[in-house]
Coordinates of C-alpha atoms in Angstrom, one line a residue:
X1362 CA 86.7 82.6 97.1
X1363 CA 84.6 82.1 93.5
X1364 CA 84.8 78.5 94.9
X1365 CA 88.3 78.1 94.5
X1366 CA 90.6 76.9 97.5
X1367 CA 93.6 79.1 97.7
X1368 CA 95.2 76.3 100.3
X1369 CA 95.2 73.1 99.3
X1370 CA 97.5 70.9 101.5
X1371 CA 95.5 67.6 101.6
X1372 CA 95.2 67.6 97.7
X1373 CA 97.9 65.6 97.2
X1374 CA 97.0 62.5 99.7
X1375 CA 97.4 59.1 97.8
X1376 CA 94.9 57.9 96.1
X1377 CA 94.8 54.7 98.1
X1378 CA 93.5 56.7 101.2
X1379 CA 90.0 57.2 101.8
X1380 CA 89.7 60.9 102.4
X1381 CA 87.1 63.8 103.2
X1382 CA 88.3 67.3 103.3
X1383 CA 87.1 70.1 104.9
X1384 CA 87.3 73.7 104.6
X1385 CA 86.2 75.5 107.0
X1386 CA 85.9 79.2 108.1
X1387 CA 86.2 81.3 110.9
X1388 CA 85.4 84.9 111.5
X1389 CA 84.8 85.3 107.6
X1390 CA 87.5 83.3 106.3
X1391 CA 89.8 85.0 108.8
X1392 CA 91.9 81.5 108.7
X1393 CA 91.4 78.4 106.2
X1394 CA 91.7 74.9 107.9
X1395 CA 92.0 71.8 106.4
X1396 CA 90.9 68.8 108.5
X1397 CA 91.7 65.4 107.1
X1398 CA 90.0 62.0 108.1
X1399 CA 91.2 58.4 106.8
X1400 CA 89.3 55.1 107.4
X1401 CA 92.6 53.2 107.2
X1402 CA 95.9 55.0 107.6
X1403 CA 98.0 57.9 107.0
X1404 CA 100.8 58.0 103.9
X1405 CA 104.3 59.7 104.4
X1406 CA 103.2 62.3 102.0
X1407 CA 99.9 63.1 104.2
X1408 CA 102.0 63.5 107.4
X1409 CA 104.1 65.8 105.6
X1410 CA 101.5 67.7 104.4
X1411 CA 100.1 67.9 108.0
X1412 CA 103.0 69.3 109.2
X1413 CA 103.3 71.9 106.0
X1414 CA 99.3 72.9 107.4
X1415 CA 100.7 73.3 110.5
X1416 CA 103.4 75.4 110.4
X1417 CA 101.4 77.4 108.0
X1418 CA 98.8 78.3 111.3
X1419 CA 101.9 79.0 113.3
X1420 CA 103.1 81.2 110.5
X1421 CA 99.8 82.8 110.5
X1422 CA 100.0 83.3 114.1
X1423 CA 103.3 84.4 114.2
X1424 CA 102.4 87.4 111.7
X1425 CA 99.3 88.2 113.5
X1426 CA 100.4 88.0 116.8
X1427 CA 97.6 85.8 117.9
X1428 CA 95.2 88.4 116.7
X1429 CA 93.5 88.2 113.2
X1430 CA 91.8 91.3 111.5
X1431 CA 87.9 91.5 111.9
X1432 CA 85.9 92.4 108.5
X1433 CA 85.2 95.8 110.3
X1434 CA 89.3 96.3 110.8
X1435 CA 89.3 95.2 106.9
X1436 CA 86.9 97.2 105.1
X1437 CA 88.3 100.1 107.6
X1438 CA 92.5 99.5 106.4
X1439 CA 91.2 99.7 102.9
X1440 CA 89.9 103.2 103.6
X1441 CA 92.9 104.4 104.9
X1442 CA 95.1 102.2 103.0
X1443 CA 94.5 105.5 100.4
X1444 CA 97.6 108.1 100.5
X1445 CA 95.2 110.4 99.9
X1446 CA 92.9 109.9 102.8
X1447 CA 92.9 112.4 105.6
X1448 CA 96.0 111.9 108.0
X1449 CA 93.3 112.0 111.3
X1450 CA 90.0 110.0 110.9
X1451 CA 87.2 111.8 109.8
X1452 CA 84.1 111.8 111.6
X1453 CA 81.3 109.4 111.0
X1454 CA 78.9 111.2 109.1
X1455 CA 80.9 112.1 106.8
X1456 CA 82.6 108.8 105.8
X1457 CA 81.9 107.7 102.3
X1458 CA 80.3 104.4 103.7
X1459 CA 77.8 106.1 105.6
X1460 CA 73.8 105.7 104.9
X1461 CA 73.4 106.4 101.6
X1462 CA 71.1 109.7 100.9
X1463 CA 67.5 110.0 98.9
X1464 CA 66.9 112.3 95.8
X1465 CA 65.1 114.1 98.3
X1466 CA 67.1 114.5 101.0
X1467 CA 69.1 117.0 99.4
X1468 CA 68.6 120.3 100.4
X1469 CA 66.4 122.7 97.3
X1470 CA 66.6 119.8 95.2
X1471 CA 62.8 120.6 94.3
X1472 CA 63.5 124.3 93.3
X1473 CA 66.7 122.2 91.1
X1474 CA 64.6 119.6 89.5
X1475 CA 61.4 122.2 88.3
X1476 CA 64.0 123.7 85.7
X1477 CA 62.9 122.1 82.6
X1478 CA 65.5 121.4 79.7
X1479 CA 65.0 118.6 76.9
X1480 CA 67.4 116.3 77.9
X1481 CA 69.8 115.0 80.9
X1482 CA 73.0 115.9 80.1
X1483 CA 75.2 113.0 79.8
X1484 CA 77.8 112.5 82.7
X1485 CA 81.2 110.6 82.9
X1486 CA 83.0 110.3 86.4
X1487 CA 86.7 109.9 86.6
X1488 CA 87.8 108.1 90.0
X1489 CA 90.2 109.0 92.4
X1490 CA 93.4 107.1 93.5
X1491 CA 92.6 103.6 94.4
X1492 CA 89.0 104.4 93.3
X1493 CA 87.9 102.1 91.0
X1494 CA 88.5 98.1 90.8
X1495 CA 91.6 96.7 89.2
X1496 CA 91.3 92.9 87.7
X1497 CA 94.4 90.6 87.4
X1498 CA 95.4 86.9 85.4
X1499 CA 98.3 85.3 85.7
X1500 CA 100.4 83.2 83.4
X1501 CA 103.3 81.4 84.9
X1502 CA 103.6 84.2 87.4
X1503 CA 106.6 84.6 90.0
X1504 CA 106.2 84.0 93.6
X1505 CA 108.7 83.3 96.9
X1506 CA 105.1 81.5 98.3
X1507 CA 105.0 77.9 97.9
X1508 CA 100.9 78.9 98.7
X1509 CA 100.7 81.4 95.8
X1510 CA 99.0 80.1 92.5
X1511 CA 101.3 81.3 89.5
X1512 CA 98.4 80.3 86.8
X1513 CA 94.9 81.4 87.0
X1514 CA 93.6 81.9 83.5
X1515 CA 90.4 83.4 84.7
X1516 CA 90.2 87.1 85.8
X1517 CA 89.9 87.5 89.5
X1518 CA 89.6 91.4 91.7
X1519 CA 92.8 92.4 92.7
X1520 CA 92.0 95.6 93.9
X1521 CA 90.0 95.3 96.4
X1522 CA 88.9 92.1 97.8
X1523 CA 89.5 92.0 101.2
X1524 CA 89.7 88.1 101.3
X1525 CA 93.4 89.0 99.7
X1526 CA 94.5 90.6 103.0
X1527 CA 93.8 87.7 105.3
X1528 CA 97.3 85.9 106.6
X1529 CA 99.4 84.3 104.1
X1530 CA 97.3 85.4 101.2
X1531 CA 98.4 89.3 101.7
X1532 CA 102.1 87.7 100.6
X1533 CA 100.3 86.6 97.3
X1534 CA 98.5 89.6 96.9
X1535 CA 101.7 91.8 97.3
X1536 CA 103.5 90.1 94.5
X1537 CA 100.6 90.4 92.5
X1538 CA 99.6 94.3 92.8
X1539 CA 103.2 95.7 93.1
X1540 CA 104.9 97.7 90.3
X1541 CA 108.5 98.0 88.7
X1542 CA 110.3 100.6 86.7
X1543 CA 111.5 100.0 83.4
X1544 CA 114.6 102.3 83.5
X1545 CA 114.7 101.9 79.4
X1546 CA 111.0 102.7 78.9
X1547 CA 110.5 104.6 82.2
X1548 CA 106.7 103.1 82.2
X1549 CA 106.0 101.1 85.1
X1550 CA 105.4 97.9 84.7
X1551 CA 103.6 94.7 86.1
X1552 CA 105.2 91.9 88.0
X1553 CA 105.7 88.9 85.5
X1554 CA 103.4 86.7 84.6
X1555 CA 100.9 89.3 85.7
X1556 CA 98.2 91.1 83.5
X1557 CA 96.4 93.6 85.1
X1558 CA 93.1 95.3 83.5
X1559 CA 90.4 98.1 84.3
X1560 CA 87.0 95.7 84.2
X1561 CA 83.5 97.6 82.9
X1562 CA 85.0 100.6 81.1
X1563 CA 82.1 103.0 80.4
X1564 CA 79.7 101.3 83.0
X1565 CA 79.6 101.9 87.1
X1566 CA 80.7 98.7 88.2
X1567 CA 84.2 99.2 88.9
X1568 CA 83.9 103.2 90.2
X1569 CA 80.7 102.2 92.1
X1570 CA 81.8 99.9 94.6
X1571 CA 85.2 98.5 94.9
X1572 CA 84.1 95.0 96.8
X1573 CA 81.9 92.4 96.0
X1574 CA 78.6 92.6 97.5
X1575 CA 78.9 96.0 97.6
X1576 CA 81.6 96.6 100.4
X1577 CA 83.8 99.5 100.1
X1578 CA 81.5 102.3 98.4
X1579 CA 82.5 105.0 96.4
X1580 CA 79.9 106.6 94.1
X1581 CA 77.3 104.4 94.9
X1582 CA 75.2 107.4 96.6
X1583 CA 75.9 110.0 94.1
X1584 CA 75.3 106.9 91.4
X1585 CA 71.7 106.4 93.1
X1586 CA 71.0 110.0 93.0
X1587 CA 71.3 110.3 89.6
X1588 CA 69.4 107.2 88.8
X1589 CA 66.7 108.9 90.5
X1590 CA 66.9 111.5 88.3
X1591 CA 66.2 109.4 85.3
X1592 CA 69.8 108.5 83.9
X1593 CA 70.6 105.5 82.9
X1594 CA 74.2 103.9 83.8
X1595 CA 76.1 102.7 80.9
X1596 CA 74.2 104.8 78.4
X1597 CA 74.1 109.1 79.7
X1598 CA 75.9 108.1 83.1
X1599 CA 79.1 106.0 83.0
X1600 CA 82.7 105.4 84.3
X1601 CA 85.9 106.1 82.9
X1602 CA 88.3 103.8 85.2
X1603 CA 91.8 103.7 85.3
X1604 CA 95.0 102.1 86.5
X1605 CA 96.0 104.6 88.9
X1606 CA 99.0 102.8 90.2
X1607 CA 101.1 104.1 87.0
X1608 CA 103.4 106.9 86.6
X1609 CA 101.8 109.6 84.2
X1610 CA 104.0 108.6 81.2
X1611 CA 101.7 105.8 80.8
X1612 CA 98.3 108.2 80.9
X1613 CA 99.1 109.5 77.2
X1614 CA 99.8 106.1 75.9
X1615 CA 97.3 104.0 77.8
X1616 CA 94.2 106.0 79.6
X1617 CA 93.9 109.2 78.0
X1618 CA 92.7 107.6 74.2
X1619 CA 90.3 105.5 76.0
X1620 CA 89.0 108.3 77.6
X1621 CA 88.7 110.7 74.8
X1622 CA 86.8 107.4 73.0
X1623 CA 84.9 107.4 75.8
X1624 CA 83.8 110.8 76.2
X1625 CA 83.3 111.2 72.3
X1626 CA 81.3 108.0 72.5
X1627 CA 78.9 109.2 74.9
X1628 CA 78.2 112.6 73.5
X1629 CA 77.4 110.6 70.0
X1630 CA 75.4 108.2 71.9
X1631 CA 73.2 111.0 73.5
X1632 CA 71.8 112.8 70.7
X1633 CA 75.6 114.9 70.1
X1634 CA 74.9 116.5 73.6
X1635 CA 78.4 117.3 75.4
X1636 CA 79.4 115.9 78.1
X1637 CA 80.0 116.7 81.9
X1638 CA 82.8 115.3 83.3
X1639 CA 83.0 115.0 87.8
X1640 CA 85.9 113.7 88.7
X1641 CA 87.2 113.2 92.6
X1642 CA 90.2 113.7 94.5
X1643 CA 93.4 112.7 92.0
X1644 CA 90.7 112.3 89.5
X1645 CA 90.8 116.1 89.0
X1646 CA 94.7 116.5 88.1
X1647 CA 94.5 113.5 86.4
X1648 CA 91.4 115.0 84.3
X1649 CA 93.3 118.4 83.8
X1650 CA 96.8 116.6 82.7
X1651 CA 94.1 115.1 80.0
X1652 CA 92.6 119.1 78.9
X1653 CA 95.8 120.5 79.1
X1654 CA 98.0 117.7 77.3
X1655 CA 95.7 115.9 75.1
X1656 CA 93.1 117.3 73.1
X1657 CA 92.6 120.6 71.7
X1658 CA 90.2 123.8 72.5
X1659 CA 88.2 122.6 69.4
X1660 CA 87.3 119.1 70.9
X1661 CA 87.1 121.1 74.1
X1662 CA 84.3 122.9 72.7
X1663 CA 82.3 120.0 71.3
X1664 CA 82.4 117.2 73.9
X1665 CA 82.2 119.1 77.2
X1666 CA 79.8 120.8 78.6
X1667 CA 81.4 121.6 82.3
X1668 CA 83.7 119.7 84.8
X1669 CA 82.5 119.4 88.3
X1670 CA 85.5 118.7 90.5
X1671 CA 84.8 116.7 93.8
X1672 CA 87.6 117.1 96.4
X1673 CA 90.1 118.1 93.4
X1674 CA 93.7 117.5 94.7
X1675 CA 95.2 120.2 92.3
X1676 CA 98.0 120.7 94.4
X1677 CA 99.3 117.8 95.7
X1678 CA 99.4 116.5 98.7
X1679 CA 101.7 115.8 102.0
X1680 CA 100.4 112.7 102.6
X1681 CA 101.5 111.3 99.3
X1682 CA 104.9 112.2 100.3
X1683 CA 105.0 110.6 103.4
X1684 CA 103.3 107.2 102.0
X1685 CA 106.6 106.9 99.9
X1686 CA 108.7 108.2 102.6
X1687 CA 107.3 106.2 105.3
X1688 CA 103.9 104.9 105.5
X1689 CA 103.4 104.5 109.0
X1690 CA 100.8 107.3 109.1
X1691 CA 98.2 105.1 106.8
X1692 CA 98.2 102.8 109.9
X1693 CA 97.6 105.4 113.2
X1694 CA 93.9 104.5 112.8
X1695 CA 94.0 101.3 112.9
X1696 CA 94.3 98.9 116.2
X1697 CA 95.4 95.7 114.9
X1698 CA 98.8 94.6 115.0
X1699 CA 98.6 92.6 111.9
X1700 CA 98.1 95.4 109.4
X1701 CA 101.4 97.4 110.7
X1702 CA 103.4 94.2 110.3
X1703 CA 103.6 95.0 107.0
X1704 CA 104.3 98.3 106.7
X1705 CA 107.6 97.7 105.3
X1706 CA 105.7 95.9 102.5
X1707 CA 103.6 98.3 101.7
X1708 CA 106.3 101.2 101.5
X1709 CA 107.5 99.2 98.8
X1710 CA 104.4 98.9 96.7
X1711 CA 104.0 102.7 97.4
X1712 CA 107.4 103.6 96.4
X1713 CA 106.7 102.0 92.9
X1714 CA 103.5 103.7 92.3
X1715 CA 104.3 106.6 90.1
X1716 CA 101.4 108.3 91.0
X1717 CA 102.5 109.2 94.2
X1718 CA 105.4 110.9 92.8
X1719 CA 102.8 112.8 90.6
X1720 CA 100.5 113.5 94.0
X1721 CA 103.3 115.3 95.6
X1722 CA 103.1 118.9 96.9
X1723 CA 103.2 121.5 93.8
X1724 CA 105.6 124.4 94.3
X1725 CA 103.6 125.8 91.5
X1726 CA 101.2 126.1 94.1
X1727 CA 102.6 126.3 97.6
X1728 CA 105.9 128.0 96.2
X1729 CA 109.3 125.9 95.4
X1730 CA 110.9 127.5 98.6
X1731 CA 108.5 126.4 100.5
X1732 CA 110.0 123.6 103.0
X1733 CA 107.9 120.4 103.0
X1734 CA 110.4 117.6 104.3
X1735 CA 112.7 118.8 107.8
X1736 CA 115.2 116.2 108.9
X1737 CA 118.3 116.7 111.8
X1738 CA 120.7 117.2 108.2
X1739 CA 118.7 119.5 105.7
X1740 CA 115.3 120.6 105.0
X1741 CA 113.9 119.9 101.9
X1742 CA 111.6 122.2 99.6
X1743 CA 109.4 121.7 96.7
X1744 CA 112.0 122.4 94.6
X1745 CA 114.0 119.2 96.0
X1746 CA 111.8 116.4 95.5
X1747 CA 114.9 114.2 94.0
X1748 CA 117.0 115.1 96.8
X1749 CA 114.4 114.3 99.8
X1750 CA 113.4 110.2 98.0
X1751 CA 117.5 109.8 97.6
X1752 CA 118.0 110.9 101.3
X1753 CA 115.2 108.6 102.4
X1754 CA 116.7 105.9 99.7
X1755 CA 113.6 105.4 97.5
X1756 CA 116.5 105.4 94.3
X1757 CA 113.3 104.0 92.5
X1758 CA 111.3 106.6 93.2
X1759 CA 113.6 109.4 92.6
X1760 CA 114.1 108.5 89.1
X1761 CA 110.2 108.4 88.6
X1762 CA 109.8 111.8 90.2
X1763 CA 112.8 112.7 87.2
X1764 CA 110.5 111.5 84.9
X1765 CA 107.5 113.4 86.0
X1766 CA 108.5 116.3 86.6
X1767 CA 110.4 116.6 82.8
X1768 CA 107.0 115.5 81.5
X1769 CA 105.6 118.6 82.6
X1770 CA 102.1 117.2 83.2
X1771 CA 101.7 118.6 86.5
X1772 CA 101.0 122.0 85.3
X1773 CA 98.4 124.2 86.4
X1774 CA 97.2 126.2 83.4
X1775 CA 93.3 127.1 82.8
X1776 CA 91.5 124.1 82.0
X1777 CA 89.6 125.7 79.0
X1778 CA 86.0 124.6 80.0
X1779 CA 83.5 125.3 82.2
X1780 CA 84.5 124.5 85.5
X1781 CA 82.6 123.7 89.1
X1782 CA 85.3 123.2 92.4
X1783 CA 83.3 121.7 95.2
X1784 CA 85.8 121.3 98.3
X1785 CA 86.0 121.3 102.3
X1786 CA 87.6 123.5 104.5
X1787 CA 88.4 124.7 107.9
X1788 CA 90.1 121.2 108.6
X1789 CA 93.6 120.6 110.3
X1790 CA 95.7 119.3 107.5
X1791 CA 99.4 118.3 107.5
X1792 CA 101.6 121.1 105.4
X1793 CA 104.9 119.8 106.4
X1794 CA 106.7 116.7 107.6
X1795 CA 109.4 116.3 110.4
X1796 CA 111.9 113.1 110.5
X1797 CA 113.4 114.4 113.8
X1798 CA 113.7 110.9 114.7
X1799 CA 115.2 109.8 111.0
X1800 CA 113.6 107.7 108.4
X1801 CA 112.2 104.8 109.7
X1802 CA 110.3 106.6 112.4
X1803 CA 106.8 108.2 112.0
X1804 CA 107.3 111.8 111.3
X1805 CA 105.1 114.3 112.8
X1806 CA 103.2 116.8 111.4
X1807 CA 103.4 120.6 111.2
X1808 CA 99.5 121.5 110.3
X1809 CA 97.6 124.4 108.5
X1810 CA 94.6 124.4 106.9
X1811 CA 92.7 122.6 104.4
X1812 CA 90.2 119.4 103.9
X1813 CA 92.3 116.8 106.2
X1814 CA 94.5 116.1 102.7
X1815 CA 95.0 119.0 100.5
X1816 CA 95.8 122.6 101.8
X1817 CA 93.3 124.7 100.7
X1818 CA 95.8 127.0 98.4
X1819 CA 95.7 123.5 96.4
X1820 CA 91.6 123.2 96.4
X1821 CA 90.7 126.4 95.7
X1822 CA 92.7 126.5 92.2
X1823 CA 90.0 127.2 90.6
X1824 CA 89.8 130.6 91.7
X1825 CA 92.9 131.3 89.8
X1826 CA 92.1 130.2 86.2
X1827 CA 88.9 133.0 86.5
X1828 CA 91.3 135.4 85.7
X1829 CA 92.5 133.0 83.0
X1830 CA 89.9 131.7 80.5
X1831 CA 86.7 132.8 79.1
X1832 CA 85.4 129.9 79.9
X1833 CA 83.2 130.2 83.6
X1834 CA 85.1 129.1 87.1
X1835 CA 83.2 128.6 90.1
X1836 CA 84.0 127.6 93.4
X1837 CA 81.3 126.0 96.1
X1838 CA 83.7 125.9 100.0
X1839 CA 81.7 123.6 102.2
X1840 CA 83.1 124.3 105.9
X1841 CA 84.3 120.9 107.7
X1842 CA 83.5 118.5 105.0
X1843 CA 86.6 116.1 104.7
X1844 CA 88.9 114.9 101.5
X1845 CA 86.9 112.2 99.9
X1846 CA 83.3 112.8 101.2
X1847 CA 81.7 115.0 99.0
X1848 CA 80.5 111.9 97.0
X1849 CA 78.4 111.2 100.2
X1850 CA 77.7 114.8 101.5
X1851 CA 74.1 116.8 100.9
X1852 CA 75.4 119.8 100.0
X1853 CA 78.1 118.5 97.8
X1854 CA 75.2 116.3 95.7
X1855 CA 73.1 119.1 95.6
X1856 CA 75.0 121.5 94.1
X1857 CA 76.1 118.4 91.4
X1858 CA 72.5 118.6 90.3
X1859 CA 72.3 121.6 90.3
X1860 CA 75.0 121.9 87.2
X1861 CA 73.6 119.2 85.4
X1862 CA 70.1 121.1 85.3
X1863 CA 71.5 124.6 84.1

């Protein structure tokens, strides 16, 4: 990867030997092999190496079970790898990888585009959960791994390059992407010897696509769309990343000023035009915590035009809970063996994200005797968040929850501005979880209704702050359109362009 060797086990051969070594690569890179060839003879210290390369293959094989993820399985797990995607897949046209669409695909986009107005208005979009690209260093970093690099002065992608979840160097990446708590601070914080950044902060490259070569799309149609209306990225369209792993404490102190620089640099840039902001999934509580916590009416009123929700996960959602309760759900789509071997691994990382905590259910919403969580011992409500992660014995997790919820950023007051809810509906979607089994079994789902993810009492918020601010509310239902596809749906676009030509 970026021509750099993660394995090196015939590096170290003596110098006497003359060597020539090989890296080759099957199925994409889906196993390295070194293959050594001497003219005279073999050291000690090469046999031993040998054998090291050796039992690393078995190793491999071992964890696999013989069977080793195809790109397709890859580029697939990082889909669902999302707590927020849909619990059952969703069908193929709408996955946010599907063909992109035209300018003119889109249904009375040239009644839209006749309405004549000086200039574009300028656009920011604010991601979703593991929707935009995280970039790491290290310096002197940790590992168990005798195959992990500790130093790498350069910045490489460690969210997502799907290289990083082939056999052995998922054990690397693990160390690299999970979180701690800082009980003292309670931020959370990176592993040591790890520094992790947001790349291309007011440009589309790290909300566009989250792979190299363009693999894993986000808003790369809704991106081409709007280039095809005449904006221009980086100048009246651009990106306001994040590091979505954290727990909210750090949004005040870390993302929300760059944003606000952002936002206030674009409207200067652009002639002192305000700004619309489209945000998707997470993005959109994430976006209000920022309205509601950070800025005033007054700046309200200058640098915003409107905000155009996508998918907006205003209350919560089930599947964030289970992710940090037990993650075997983010695997039921996926037939390779390899992926649920570490499941265990991953409820870990998940346990440490404190945006999970923050993505939980709202009782404000769904009501805080509502019961979310039913084991053989107690049902759990809204109201009982602590109690459920200290039954399930994420300790962790139960103190970032604390945290969160004495913050108070998870309010649902009136946004202040203009707002535009696009959202799905008429969709099966998990409302309550059932250990009958106990922890470490797959609960099963009670369902109602909603876009696969959110209940629809949690998308169709908006409807509530009409009756709350001056400012206008609208609310645009599109019947069996999935969580996380309106960036990639018709009617979804259209109605985008449609705001940003009123």
């Amino acid at each position: 990867r970026d021509g750099k060797d993660y394995l090196k086990p015939c590096a170290a051969v003596h110098p006497s030997v003359e060597e020539e070594i090989v890296v080759r690569t099957r199925s994409e890179m889906t196993m390295a092999r070194c293959t050594l060839t001497t003219r005279s003879y073999l050291t000690p210290v090469a046999v031993l190496l040998c054998l090291l390369g050796v039992a690393a293959v078995a190793h491999v094989r071992d964890v696999t079970h013989g069977k080793e993820p195809s790109r397709a399985e890859m580029e697939a797990f990082v889909r669902n790898l999302n707590p927020l995607s849909p619990l059952r897949a969703s069908p193929v046209g709408g996955d946010i990888d599907a063909q992109p669409l035209s300018l003119k695909s889109l249904p009375g986009i040239d009644r839209i585009i006749k309405r004549q107005q000086i200039a574009l208005k300028p656009v920011v979009i604010v991601p979703s959960l593991i929707g935009n690209v995280l970039e790491a260093r290290l310096n002197h970093a940790s590992s168990k791994h005798w195959y992990c690099e500790r130093t790498d002065k350069e910045w490489f992608t460690l969210w997502v390059d799907t290289y990083e979840m082939l056999p052995l160097l998922i054990d690397c990446w693990f160390e690299r992407f999970s979180l701690s708590y800082n009980a003292t601070s309670h931020l959370n914080v990176n592993a040591t010897g790890v520094e992790v950044r947001v790349p291309s902060y007011g440009d589309l490259d790290a909300v566009t696509y989250l792979g190299a070569d363009n693999t894993s799309p986000i808003w790369n149609t809704t991106v081409e769309i709007l280039t095809e209306l005449g904006y221009q990225p980086g100048v009246n369209l651009r990106g306001a990343p994040y590091d979505w792993r954290t727990s909210t404490l750090s949004y005040p102190l870390d993302h929300y000023p760059r944003l606000k620089g952002l936002i206030e640099d674009t409207y200067r840039i652009n002639g002192n035009r305000s700004v619309v902001i489209t945000s998707l999934s997470m993005g959109a509580p994430y976006f209000l915590g920022f309205l509601n916590t950070y800025v005033t009416q007054e700046w309200k009123d200058t640098y915003l035009d409107s905000w155009v929700s996508m998918d907006g996960a205003f209350g919560g959602s089930i599947s964030a809970l289970s992710s940090v309760l037990n993650p075997g759900s983010i695997f039921q789509n996926i037939d390779n063996s390899f992926f649920s071997t570490y499941a265990q691994q991953f409820l870990q990382v998940f346990r440490m994200m404190g945006s999970l905590t923050f993505m939980a259910p709202l009782g404000e919403i769904y009501g805080q005797d509502s019961e979310l969580v039913l084991t053989p011992k107690k049902n759990y409500t809204a109201a009982e968040y602590v109690e459920v992660l200290l039954a399930a014995g994420a300790n962790t997790t139960a103190q970032i929850m604390r945290d969160v919820l004495k913050q108070g950023i998870r309010n649902q007051q009136a946004p202040g501005v203009a707002v535009h809810c696009i959202y799905g509906y008429n969709i099966s979607t998990p409302n309550q979880l059932n250990y009958s089994k106990g922890w470490a079994s797959r609960p099963t789902f009670t369902l109602a209704t909603g876009d696969g993810t959110v209940l629809h009492e949690g998308l169709e918020r908006c409807a509530v702050w009409s009756k709350e601010q001056r400012q206008p509310v609208a609310s645009y239902p599109i019947k069996d359109m999935f969580h996380g596809t309106s960036v990639n749906n018709k009617e979804a676009l259209a109605y985008l362009v449609s705001v940003l030509f009123q």
